[in-house]
Amino acid sequence: MENGPSRTAMMAAAGRAAHLIVDSAPYLFQDTVAEALLGERAAELIAYHREFGDHPVLSGTRAAVTTRSHYTEARLAAGFDQYVVLGAGLDSFAYRSPLATSTAVFEVDHPATQEWKRELLSAAGIDPGATRFVGVDFECDDLATELAAHGFDPTRPALVSWLGVAMYLTESAVTATLDTLSAFAPGTELVMEYALPPELRDERGRVYGEFAIPATAEQGEPWLSYFTPESLTALLERCGFTAVAHISQREAVDEEVWRRDDGLCPADLCRLGRATIRA
């Protein structure tokens, strides 16, 4: 946000919004707030999907952002009453999900990003309700301290989502965040999106990556870290987690949802790692 609103945050929200407009049912995920949250930029950003929706970057973005949100929010429904959204960007869970009424939602992001988001919420007439906006500059702020100051209970398990973020961080920065999270209550669950190295991508993932990775780098948001499932499992275990599963886009939603009459397909470029903090 130091150089303006995050383009990747806007692209993710546009992908969720466009999925309901340019793709056919059955939908992978229904974000009914994303379009309104984008405000005056919505028409422009969704128009790219309308006109060039089959392009690997645009269709790949829609598949990525919808499958990861579907999977993560399904995990939340498993019984957590605290939800920490790391790098929240324009995530809209707190403003549309029935689960938000019984869940303490902590959106963690850079203070400037949160100010921008709150302006968008206000412009769209969306009431943030009881959402806790936890402004954290990871260069100088302590995540655990800031969460506690906003009412987070470190003695109770929480679900922590970390989507669309880790690939933009160095491995040392990823490790530092995992070390911080490992101090949360046993039973706390992490759903983390990570990027695969080139040799593990399928053909669709390879094509998507060849377009998307240079494009984000040109916008000042380069991808800096890649993990194999084995290397991420090892890192998680060193940081006090038990790695439970590695989930591809195809596996993140019911198989029948991929029986489609449009061109939306899963790509194996990024996966979700789900892990639990050990007792």
Coordinates of C-alpha atoms in Angstrom, one line a residue:
M1 CA 0.0 0.0 0.0
E2 CA 3.0 2.3 0.3
N3 CA 2.7 2.8 -3.5
G4 CA -1.1 2.8 -3.7
P5 CA -3.8 0.2 -3.3
S6 CA -2.7 -3.4 -3.8
R7 CA -3.4 -4.4 -7.4
T8 CA -3.3 -8.1 -6.4
A9 CA -6.0 -7.5 -3.8
M10 CA -8.2 -5.8 -6.4
M11 CA -7.5 -8.6 -8.9
A12 CA -8.6 -11.2 -6.4
A13 CA -11.8 -9.4 -5.6
A14 CA -12.5 -8.9 -9.3
G15 CA -12.0 -12.6 -9.9
R16 CA -14.5 -13.6 -7.2
A17 CA -17.0 -11.0 -8.5
A18 CA -16.5 -12.0 -12.1
H19 CA -17.0 -15.7 -11.4
L20 CA -20.7 -15.1 -10.8
I21 CA -21.0 -13.1 -14.0
V22 CA -18.9 -14.8 -16.7
D23 CA -18.8 -18.4 -15.5
S24 CA -21.7 -20.9 -15.5
A25 CA -23.3 -22.7 -12.6
P26 CA -22.4 -24.7 -10.6
Y27 CA -20.4 -22.0 -8.9
L28 CA -17.2 -22.8 -7.1
F29 CA -17.9 -20.0 -4.6
Q30 CA -20.3 -17.2 -4.3
D31 CA -18.9 -13.8 -3.2
T32 CA -21.9 -11.5 -3.4
V33 CA -20.1 -8.5 -1.9
A34 CA -16.9 -8.3 -4.0
E35 CA -18.4 -6.3 -6.8
A36 CA -19.8 -3.7 -4.4
L37 CA -16.5 -3.5 -2.5
L38 CA -14.6 -2.7 -5.7
G39 CA -16.7 0.4 -6.0
E40 CA -16.0 2.6 -9.1
R41 CA -13.3 0.2 -10.3
A42 CA -15.7 -2.8 -10.5
A43 CA -17.0 -2.2 -14.0
E44 CA -13.5 -1.8 -15.4
L45 CA -12.0 -4.8 -13.7
I46 CA -14.9 -7.1 -14.4
A47 CA -15.0 -6.0 -18.0
Y48 CA -11.6 -7.7 -18.6
H49 CA -13.2 -11.0 -17.5
R50 CA -16.2 -10.4 -19.7
E51 CA -14.1 -9.7 -22.8
F52 CA -11.1 -12.0 -22.2
G53 CA -12.4 -14.5 -19.7
D54 CA -10.7 -17.5 -21.3
H55 CA -7.2 -16.0 -21.0
P56 CA -5.1 -18.2 -18.7
V57 CA -4.4 -15.4 -16.2
L58 CA -8.1 -14.3 -15.9
S59 CA -9.6 -17.8 -15.9
G60 CA -6.7 -19.0 -13.6
T61 CA -7.4 -16.1 -11.2
R62 CA -11.1 -17.0 -11.0
A63 CA -10.3 -20.6 -10.3
A64 CA -7.7 -19.8 -7.7
V65 CA -9.5 -17.2 -5.7
T66 CA -12.8 -19.1 -5.6
T67 CA -11.4 -22.5 -4.7
R68 CA -9.2 -21.2 -1.9
S69 CA -12.1 -19.2 -0.4
H70 CA -14.5 -22.1 -0.6
Y71 CA -12.1 -24.5 1.1
T72 CA -11.1 -22.1 3.9
E73 CA -14.6 -21.0 4.8
A74 CA -15.7 -24.7 4.8
R75 CA -12.9 -25.3 7.4
L76 CA -14.2 -22.4 9.5
A77 CA -17.6 -24.1 9.6
A78 CA -15.9 -27.1 11.3
G79 CA -16.3 -25.3 14.6
F80 CA -14.0 -22.3 15.1
D81 CA -15.3 -19.2 16.7
Q82 CA -12.2 -17.1 16.1
Y83 CA -11.0 -16.3 12.5
V84 CA -7.8 -14.5 11.8
V85 CA -7.4 -13.4 8.2
L86 CA -3.7 -12.6 7.5
G87 CA -3.2 -10.2 4.6
A88 CA -6.9 -9.7 4.4
G89 CA -6.9 -7.4 1.4
L90 CA -10.4 -7.1 0.1
D91 CA -11.6 -10.4 1.7
S92 CA -15.4 -10.1 2.3
F93 CA -16.2 -13.0 4.6
A94 CA -17.1 -10.7 7.5
Y95 CA -19.7 -8.8 5.4
R96 CA -21.6 -11.7 3.7
S97 CA -21.3 -15.0 5.6
P98 CA -23.9 -16.1 8.1
L99 CA -20.9 -17.5 10.1
A100 CA -19.7 -14.0 10.8
T101 CA -22.4 -13.4 13.3
S102 CA -21.0 -16.2 15.6
T103 CA -17.4 -15.7 14.8
A104 CA -14.9 -13.1 16.0
V105 CA -13.2 -12.0 12.8
F106 CA -9.7 -10.4 12.9
E107 CA -8.6 -8.9 9.6
V108 CA -4.8 -8.4 9.7
D109 CA -3.2 -6.1 7.2
H110 CA -1.0 -3.1 6.8
P111 CA -2.7 0.0 8.4
A112 CA -2.7 1.9 5.0
T113 CA -4.4 -1.1 3.3
Q114 CA -7.0 -1.2 6.1
E115 CA -7.7 2.5 5.8
W116 CA -8.3 2.1 2.0
K117 CA -10.6 -0.9 2.6
R118 CA -12.6 0.9 5.2
E119 CA -13.1 3.8 2.8
L120 CA -14.4 1.3 0.2
L121 CA -16.7 -0.3 2.7
S122 CA -18.1 3.1 3.6
A123 CA -18.6 4.1 0.0
A124 CA -20.4 0.9 -0.7
G125 CA -22.7 1.4 2.3
I126 CA -21.4 -1.9 3.9
D127 CA -21.4 -2.0 7.7
P128 CA -18.2 -3.6 9.0
G129 CA -20.1 -4.6 12.1
A130 CA -17.9 -6.2 14.8
T131 CA -15.0 -6.9 12.5
R132 CA -11.7 -6.2 14.2
F133 CA -9.2 -4.4 11.9
V134 CA -5.8 -5.3 13.2
G135 CA -3.3 -3.0 11.6
V136 CA 0.2 -4.6 11.5
D137 CA 3.4 -3.5 9.9
F138 CA 5.4 -6.7 10.1
E139 CA 8.6 -4.7 9.9
C140 CA 8.0 -3.2 13.4
D141 CA 4.8 -4.6 15.0
D142 CA 4.3 -7.8 16.9
L143 CA 1.3 -9.8 15.5
A144 CA 0.4 -11.6 18.8
T145 CA 0.4 -8.3 20.7
E146 CA -1.7 -6.5 18.2
L147 CA -4.2 -9.3 18.0
A148 CA -4.5 -9.5 21.8
A149 CA -5.1 -5.7 21.9
H150 CA -8.1 -6.2 19.6
G151 CA -9.7 -8.9 21.7
F152 CA -8.1 -12.1 20.3
D153 CA -8.1 -14.9 23.0
P154 CA -4.8 -16.8 22.6
T155 CA -6.0 -19.6 24.9
R156 CA -8.7 -20.7 22.4
P157 CA -8.2 -22.4 19.1
A158 CA -8.7 -20.3 16.0
L159 CA -8.7 -20.7 12.2
V160 CA -6.0 -18.7 10.5
S161 CA -6.2 -18.1 6.8
W162 CA -3.1 -16.9 4.8
L163 CA -4.2 -16.8 1.2
G164 CA -2.5 -15.1 -1.7
V165 CA 0.3 -13.8 0.5
A166 CA 3.2 -16.3 1.1
M167 CA 4.4 -16.3 -2.5
Y168 CA 5.2 -12.6 -2.2
L169 CA 7.4 -13.1 0.9
T170 CA 10.9 -14.5 1.3
E171 CA 11.2 -17.9 2.9
S172 CA 12.7 -16.3 6.0
A173 CA 9.6 -14.0 6.3
V174 CA 7.3 -17.0 5.9
T175 CA 9.2 -18.8 8.7
A176 CA 9.0 -15.8 11.0
T177 CA 5.2 -15.6 10.6
L178 CA 4.8 -19.4 11.2
D179 CA 7.0 -19.1 14.3
T180 CA 4.6 -16.3 15.6
L181 CA 1.5 -18.4 14.8
S182 CA 3.0 -21.4 16.6
A183 CA 2.4 -19.6 19.9
F184 CA -1.4 -19.7 19.4
A185 CA -3.5 -22.2 21.3
P186 CA -3.1 -26.0 20.4
G187 CA -5.7 -27.0 17.9
T188 CA -5.4 -23.7 16.0
E189 CA -5.6 -24.5 12.3
L190 CA -3.8 -22.7 9.5
V191 CA -4.8 -22.8 5.9
M192 CA -1.9 -21.4 3.9
E193 CA -1.7 -20.9 0.1
Y194 CA 1.8 -21.5 -1.4
A195 CA 3.3 -21.6 -4.8
L196 CA 4.8 -24.7 -6.4
P197 CA 8.2 -24.7 -8.1
P198 CA 8.1 -25.1 -11.9
E199 CA 8.8 -28.8 -12.0
L200 CA 5.7 -29.6 -10.0
R201 CA 3.2 -27.6 -12.0
D202 CA 0.8 -29.2 -14.4
E203 CA 0.5 -27.8 -18.0
R204 CA -2.3 -25.4 -17.1
G205 CA -0.3 -24.2 -14.0
R206 CA 2.8 -23.8 -16.2
V207 CA 0.9 -21.5 -18.7
Y208 CA -0.8 -19.6 -15.9
G209 CA 2.5 -19.0 -14.1
E210 CA 4.3 -17.9 -17.3
F211 CA 1.8 -15.1 -17.7
A212 CA 0.9 -14.2 -14.0
I213 CA 4.3 -14.3 -12.3
P214 CA 6.0 -11.7 -14.6
A215 CA 2.9 -9.6 -14.6
T216 CA 2.8 -9.2 -10.8
A217 CA 6.5 -8.6 -10.8
E218 CA 6.1 -5.7 -13.2
Q219 CA 3.5 -4.3 -10.9
G220 CA 6.0 -4.3 -8.0
E221 CA 4.7 -7.5 -6.4
P222 CA 7.1 -10.3 -7.4
W223 CA 6.8 -13.9 -6.2
L224 CA 9.7 -14.6 -3.9
S225 CA 9.1 -18.1 -2.4
Y226 CA 8.2 -21.5 -3.7
F227 CA 7.6 -24.8 -1.7
T228 CA 7.2 -28.4 -2.5
P229 CA 4.6 -30.2 -0.3
E230 CA 7.6 -31.9 1.4
S231 CA 9.6 -28.8 2.0
L232 CA 6.5 -26.9 3.4
T233 CA 5.6 -29.9 5.6
A234 CA 9.2 -29.9 7.0
L235 CA 9.0 -26.1 7.7
L236 CA 5.6 -26.4 9.4
E237 CA 6.8 -29.2 11.6
R238 CA 9.9 -27.2 12.6
C239 CA 7.6 -24.3 13.6
G240 CA 5.4 -26.5 15.8
F241 CA 2.7 -27.6 13.4
T242 CA 1.4 -31.0 12.3
A243 CA 0.9 -30.8 8.6
V244 CA -2.5 -32.4 7.8
A245 CA -3.0 -32.0 4.1
H246 CA -1.9 -30.4 0.9
I247 CA -4.9 -29.5 -1.3
S248 CA -4.9 -28.7 -5.0
Q249 CA -7.5 -26.6 -6.7
R250 CA -9.2 -29.7 -8.0
E251 CA -9.4 -31.1 -4.5
A252 CA -10.6 -27.9 -2.8
V253 CA -14.2 -28.2 -4.0
D254 CA -16.5 -31.1 -4.8
E255 CA -15.4 -33.0 -7.9
E256 CA -18.9 -32.6 -9.4
V257 CA -18.4 -28.8 -9.5
W258 CA -15.7 -29.4 -12.1
R259 CA -18.2 -31.0 -14.5
R260 CA -18.8 -27.8 -16.3
D261 CA -20.0 -26.5 -19.6
D262 CA -17.7 -23.5 -19.6
G263 CA -13.9 -23.2 -19.8
L264 CA -13.1 -22.9 -16.1
C265 CA -10.5 -25.5 -15.1
P266 CA -8.2 -26.1 -12.1
A267 CA -4.5 -25.3 -12.5
D268 CA -1.8 -26.8 -10.3
L269 CA 0.3 -23.7 -9.7
C270 CA -0.5 -23.0 -6.1
R271 CA -1.8 -25.3 -3.4
L272 CA -3.3 -25.0 0.1
G273 CA -1.4 -26.4 3.1
R274 CA -3.6 -27.2 6.1
A275 CA -1.8 -27.7 9.4
T276 CA -2.7 -27.7 13.1
I277 CA -0.7 -26.4 16.0
R278 CA 0.6 -29.3 18.2
A279 CA -0.2 -29.6 21.9

